[in-house]
Tab-separated table of C-alpha atoms and ligand atoms in Angstrom:
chain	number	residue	atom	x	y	z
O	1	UNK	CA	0.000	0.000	0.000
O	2	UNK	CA	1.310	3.655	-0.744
O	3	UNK	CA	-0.164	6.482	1.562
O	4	UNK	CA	0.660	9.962	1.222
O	5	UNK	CA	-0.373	12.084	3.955
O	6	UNK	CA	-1.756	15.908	3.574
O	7	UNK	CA	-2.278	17.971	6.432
O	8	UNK	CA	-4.991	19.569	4.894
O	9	UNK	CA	-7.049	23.293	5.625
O	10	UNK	CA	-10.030	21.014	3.642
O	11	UNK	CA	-10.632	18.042	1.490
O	12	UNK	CA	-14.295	17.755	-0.583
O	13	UNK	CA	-15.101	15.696	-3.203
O	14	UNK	CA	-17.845	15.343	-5.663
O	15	UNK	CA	-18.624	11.672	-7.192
O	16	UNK	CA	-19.237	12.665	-10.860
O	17	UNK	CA	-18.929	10.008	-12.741
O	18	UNK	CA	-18.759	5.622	-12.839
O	19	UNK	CA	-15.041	4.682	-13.682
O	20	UNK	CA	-14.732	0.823	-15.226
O	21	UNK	CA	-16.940	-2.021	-15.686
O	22	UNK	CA	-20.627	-2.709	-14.265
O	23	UNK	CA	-20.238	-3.226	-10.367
O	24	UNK	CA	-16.252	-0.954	-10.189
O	25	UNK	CA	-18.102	1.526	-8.411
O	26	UNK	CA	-19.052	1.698	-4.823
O	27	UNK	CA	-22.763	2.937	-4.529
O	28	UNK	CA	-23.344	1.724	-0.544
O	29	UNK	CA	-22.015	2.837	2.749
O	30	UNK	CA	-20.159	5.774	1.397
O	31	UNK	CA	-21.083	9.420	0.639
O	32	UNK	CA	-21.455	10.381	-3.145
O	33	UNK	CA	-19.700	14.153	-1.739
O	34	UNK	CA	-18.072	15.485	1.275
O	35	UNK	CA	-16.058	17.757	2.584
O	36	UNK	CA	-13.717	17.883	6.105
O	37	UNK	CA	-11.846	21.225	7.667
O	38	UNK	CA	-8.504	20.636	9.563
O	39	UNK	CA	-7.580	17.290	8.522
O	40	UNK	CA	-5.366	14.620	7.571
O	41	UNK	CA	-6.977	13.376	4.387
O	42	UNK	CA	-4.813	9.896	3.275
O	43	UNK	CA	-4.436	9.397	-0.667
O	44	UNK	CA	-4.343	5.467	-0.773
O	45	UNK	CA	-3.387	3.058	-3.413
O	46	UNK	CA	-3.886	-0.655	-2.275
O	47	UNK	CA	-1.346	-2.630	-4.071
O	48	UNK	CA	-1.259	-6.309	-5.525
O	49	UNK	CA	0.973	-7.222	-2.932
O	50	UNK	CA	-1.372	-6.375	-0.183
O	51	UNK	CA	-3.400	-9.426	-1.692
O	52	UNK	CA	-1.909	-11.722	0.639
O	53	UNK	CA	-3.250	-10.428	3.781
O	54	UNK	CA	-5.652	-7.371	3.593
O	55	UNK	CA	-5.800	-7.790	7.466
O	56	UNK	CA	-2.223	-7.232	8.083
O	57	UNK	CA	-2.429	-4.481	5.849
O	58	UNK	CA	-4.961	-2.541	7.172
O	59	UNK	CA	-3.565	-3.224	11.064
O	60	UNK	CA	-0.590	-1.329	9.251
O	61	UNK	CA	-1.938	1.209	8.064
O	62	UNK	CA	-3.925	2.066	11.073
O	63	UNK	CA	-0.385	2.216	12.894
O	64	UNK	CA	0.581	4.884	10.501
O	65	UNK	CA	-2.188	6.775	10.399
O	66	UNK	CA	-2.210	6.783	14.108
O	67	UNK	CA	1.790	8.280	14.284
O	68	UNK	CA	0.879	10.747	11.314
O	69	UNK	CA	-2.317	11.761	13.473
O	70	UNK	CA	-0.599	11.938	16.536
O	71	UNK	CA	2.102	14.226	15.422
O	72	UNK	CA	-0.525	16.588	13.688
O	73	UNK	CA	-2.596	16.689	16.810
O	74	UNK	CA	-5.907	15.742	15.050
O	75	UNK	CA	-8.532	12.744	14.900
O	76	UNK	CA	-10.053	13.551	11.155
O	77	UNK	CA	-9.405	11.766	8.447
O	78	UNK	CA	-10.010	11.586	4.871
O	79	UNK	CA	-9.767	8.074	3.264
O	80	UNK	CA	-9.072	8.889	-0.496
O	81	UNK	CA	-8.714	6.021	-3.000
O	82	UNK	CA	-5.636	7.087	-5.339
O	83	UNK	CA	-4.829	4.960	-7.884
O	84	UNK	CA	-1.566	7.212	-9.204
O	85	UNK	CA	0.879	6.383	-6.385
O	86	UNK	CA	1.471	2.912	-7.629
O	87	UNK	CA	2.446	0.968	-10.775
O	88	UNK	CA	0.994	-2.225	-9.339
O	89	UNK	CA	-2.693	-2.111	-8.150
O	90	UNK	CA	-4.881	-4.444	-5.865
O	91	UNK	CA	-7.982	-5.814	-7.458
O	92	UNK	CA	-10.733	-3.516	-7.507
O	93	UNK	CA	-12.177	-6.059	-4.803
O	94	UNK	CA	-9.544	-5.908	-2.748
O	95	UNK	CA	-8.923	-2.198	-2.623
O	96	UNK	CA	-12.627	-1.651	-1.983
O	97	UNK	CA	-12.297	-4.534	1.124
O	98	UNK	CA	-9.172	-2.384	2.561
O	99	UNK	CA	-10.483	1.168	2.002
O	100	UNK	CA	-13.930	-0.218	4.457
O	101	UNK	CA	-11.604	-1.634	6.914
O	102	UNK	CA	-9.743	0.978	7.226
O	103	UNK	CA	-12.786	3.293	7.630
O	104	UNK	CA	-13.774	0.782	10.396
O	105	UNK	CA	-10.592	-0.014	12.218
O	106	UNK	CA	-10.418	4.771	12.835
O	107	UNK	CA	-14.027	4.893	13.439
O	108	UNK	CA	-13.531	1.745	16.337
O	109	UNK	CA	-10.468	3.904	17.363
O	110	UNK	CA	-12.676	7.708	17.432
O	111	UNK	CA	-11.695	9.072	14.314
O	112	UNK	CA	-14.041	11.165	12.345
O	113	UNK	CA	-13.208	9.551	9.136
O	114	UNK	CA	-14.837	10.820	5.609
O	115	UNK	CA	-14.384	8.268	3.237
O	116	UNK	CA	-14.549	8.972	-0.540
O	117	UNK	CA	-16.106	6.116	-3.016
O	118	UNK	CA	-13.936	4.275	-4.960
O	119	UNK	CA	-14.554	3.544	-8.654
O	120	UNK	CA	-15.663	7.096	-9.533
O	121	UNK	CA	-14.222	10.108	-11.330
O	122	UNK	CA	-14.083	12.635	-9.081
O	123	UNK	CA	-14.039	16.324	-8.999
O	124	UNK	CA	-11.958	17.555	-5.846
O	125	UNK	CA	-10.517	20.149	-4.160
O	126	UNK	CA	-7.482	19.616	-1.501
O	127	UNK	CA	-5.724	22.808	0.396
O	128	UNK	CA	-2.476	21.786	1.587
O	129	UNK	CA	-0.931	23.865	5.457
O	130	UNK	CA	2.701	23.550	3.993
O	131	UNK	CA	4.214	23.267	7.117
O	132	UNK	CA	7.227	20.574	6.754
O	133	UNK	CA	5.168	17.471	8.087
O	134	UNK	CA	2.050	18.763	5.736
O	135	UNK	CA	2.770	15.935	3.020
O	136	UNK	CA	3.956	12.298	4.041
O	137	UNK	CA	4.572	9.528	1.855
O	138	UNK	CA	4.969	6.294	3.235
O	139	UNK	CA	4.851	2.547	1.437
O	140	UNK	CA	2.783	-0.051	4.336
O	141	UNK	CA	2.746	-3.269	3.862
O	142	UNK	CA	1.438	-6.659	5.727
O	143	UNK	CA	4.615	-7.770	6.991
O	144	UNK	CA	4.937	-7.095	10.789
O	145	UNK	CA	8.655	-5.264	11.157
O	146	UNK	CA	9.417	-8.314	14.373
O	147	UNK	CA	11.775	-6.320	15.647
O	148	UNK	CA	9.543	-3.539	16.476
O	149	UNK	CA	7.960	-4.746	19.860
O	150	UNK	CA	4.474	-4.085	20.949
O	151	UNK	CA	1.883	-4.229	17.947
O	152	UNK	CA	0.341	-0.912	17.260
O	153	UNK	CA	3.651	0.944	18.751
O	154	UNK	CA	3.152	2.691	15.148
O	155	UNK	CA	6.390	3.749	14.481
O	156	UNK	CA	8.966	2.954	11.775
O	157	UNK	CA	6.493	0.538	9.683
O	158	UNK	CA	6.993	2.703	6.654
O	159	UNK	CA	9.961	4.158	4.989
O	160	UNK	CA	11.648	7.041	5.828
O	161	UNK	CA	9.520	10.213	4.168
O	162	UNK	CA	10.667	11.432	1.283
O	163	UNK	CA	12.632	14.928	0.672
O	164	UNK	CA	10.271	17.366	-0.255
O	165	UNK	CA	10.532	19.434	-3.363
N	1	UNK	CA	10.331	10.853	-14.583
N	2	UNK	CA	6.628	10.311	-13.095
N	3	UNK	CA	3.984	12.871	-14.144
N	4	UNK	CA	0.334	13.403	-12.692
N	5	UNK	CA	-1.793	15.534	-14.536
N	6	UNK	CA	-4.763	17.170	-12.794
N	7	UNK	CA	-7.015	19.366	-15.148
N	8	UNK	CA	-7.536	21.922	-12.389
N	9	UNK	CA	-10.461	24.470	-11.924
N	10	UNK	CA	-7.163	26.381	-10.096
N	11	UNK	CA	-4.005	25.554	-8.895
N	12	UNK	CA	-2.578	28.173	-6.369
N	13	UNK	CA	0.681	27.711	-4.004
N	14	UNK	CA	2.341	29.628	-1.534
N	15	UNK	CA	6.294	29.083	-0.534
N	16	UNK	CA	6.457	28.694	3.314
N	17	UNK	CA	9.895	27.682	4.313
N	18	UNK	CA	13.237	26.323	2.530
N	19	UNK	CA	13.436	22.436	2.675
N	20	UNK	CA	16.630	20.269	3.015
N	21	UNK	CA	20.646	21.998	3.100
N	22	UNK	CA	21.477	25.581	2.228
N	23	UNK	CA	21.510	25.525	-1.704
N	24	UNK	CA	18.485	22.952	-1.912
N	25	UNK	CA	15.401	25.700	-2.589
N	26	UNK	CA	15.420	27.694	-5.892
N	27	UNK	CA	14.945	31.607	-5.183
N	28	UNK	CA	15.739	32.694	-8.757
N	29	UNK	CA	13.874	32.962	-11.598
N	30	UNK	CA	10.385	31.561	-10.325
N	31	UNK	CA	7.760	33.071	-7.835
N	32	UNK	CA	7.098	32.551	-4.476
N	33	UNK	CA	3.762	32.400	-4.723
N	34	UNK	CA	1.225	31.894	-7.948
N	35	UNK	CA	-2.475	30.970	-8.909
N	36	UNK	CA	-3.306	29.994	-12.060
N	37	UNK	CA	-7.009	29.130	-13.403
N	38	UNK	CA	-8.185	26.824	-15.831
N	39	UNK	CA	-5.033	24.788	-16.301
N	40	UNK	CA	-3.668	21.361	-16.402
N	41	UNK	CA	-1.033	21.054	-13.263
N	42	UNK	CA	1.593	19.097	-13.820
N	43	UNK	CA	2.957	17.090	-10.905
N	44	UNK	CA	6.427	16.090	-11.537
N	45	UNK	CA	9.367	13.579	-10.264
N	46	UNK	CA	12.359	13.752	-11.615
N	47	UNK	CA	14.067	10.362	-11.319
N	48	UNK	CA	17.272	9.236	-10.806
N	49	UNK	CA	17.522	7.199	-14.421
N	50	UNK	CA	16.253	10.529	-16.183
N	51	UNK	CA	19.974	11.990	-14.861
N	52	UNK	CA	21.709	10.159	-18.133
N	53	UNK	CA	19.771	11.902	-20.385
N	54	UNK	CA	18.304	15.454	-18.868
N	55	UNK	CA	17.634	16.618	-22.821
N	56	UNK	CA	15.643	13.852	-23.540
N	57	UNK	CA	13.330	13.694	-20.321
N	58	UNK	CA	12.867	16.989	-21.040
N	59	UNK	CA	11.653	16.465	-24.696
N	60	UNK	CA	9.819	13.420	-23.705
N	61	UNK	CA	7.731	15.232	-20.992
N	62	UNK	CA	6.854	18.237	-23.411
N	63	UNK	CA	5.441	15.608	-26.014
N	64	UNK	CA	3.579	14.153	-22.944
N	65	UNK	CA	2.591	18.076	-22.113
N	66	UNK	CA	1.682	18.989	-25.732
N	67	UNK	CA	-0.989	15.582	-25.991
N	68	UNK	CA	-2.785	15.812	-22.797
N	69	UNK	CA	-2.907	19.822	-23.171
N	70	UNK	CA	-3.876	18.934	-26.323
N	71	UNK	CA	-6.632	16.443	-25.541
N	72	UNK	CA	-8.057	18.997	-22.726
N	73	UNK	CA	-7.816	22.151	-24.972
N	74	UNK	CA	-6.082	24.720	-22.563
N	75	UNK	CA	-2.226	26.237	-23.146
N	76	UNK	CA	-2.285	26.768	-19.631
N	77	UNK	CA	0.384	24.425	-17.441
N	78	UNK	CA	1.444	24.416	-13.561
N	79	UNK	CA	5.120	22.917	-13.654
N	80	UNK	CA	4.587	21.448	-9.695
N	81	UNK	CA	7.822	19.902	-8.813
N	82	UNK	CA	6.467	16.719	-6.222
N	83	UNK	CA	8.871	14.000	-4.854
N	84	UNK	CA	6.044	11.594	-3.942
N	85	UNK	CA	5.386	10.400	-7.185
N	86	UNK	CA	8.516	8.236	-6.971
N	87	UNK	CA	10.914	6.044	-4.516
N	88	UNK	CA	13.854	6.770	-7.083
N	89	UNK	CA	14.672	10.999	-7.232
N	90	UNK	CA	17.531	12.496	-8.798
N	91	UNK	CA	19.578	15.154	-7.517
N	92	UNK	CA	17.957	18.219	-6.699
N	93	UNK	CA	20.239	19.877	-9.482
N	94	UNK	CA	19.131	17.751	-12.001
N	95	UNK	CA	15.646	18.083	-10.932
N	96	UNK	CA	15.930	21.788	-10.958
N	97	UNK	CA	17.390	21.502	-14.363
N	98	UNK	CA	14.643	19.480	-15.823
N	99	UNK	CA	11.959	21.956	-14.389
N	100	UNK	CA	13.823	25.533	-15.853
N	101	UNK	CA	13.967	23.364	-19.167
N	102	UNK	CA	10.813	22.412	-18.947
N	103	UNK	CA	9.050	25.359	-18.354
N	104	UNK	CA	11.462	27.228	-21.058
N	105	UNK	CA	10.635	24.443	-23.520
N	106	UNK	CA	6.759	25.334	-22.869
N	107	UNK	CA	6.810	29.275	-23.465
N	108	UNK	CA	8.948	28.913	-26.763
N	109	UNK	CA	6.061	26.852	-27.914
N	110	UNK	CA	3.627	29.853	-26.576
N	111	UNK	CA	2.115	28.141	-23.675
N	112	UNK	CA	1.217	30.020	-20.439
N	113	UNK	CA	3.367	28.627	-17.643
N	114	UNK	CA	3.333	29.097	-14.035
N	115	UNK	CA	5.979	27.176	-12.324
N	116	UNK	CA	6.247	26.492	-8.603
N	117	UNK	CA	9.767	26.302	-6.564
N	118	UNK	CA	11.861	23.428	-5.920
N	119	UNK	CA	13.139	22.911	-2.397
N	120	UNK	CA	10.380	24.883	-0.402
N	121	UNK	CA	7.277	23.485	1.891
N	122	UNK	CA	4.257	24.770	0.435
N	123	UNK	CA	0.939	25.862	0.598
N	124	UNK	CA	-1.348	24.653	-2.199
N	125	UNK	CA	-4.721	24.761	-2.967
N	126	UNK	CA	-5.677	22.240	-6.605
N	127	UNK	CA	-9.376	21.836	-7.635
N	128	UNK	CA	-9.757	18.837	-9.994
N	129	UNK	CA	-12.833	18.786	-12.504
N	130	UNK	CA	-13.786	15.302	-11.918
N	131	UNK	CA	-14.609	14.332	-15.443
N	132	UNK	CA	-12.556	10.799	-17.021
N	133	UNK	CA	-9.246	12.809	-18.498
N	134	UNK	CA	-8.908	14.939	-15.571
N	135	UNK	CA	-6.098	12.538	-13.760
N	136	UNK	CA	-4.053	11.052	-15.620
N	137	UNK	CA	-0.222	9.278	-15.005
N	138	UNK	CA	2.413	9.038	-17.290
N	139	UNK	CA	6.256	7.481	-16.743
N	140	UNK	CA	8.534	9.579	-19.137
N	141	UNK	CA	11.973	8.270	-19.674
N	142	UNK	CA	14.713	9.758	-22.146
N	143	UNK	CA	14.384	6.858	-24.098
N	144	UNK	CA	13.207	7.571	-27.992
N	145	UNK	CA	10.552	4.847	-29.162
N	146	UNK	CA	12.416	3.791	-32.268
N	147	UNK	CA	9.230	3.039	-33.940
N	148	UNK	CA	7.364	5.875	-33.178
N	149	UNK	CA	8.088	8.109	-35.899
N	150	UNK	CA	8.778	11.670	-36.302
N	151	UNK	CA	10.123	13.316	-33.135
N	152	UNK	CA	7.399	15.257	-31.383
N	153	UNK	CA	4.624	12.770	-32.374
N	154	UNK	CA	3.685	13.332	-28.617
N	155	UNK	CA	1.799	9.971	-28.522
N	156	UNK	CA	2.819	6.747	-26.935
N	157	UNK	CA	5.560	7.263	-25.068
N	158	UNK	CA	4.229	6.909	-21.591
N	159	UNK	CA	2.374	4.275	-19.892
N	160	UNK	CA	-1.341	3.615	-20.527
N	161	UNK	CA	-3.419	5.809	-17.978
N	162	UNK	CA	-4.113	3.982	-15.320
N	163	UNK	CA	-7.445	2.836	-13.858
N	164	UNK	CA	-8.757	5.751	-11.665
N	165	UNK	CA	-10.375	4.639	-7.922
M	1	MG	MG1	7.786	31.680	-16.297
């Protein structure tokens, strides 16, 4: 899985339009628009990889999203499908599966969490703080760093973020 | 090089503070601050292989430019330099390189360009339309298709789009 991370003034999105075959597109249990203030909203793209144990993945991600949270000092989130971070893409199935999870694992935890559908075009608009921890990339993935000592310590699961520019 | 094309209602930034050593963030030759309406941004990673051949990234990503500007009928471009489009970055100098070229390539062909700093946190606000060519990804390398044809065909070189989410 490939996060990146925006500290972000706002997110809101508008479902415009179906993307892909007949049943591509969620239509339950997720808004059609939204919008957040003051909020982390995550671009995700779940990867092929992540295949071989969505549960691991998403116990990951939750880590991360937990540190990136915790250092920005806020408990909304935006869950953002984003196919463009990765070559390498998870079935449709499986990226729809993690993206839910997800949304469930924050909720369970007291996140506010605004999750956009996936399988549509989208119009949206994103405003960016700028501050140097306003845009994180990190790569997740299901393996469980052993090493790292109590699950959910959520720290050093992903790689080191990338120089800005 | 990694590109990410967002056919933008407006892209607007704001510089906010110098990232990485002393020489790392451009201050000549490109604002601190811009908004531009209408326009495709360009999000762009200049990669480490692109370093052999700076010339022909540079060429290769303005046939890239010229189809998609082409396809969404606007002259207007954002030249966004991003870093989290890719695990494999060049140098900063190369990457500022390939973003003056760029943008010099673009007005000698007449198209408006507003290009944002390298090396700086910012601020930035993008509204994307939402409709099926608004996001698109393309992988640029210097390499010349050999069958392709006249230089400056603009058509093929990068990956297919991939499947939005
Ligand atoms: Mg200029």
């Amino acid at each position: 899985m490939r996060l990146l991370f925006v500290h972000s003034d706002h997110l809101e999105f508008e479902a415009r339009e179906e993307a892909g075959p007949d049943d591509l597109a969620e239509t339950e249990g997720v808004p059609m628009e939204g919008r957040m203030e003051e909020c982390v909203t995550a671009f995700v793209s779940v990867e092929s990889d992540d295949e071989a144990d969505l549960d691991g993945v998403v116990a990951n991600a939750t880590d991360e999203l937990r540190d990136v949270t915790g250092q920005l000092n806020t408990n909304r989130v935006v869950l953002y499908p984003y196919a463009h971070l990765s070559d390498d893409l998870a079935s449709p199935d499986a990226a729809k599966a993690v993206m839910r999870d997800l949304e469930s694992e924050l909720e369970g935890e007291g996140y506010e969490v605004l999750r956009a559908p996936f399988g549509w075009y989208k119009a949206f608009e994103v405003a960016c703080k700028g501050h140097p921890l306003s845009e994180l990339s990190r790569h997740v993935s299901a393996h469980r760093d052993e090493a790292g000592g109590a699950a959910g310590a959520g720290d050093g699961e992903g790689e080191p973020d990338r120089e800005p520019s």
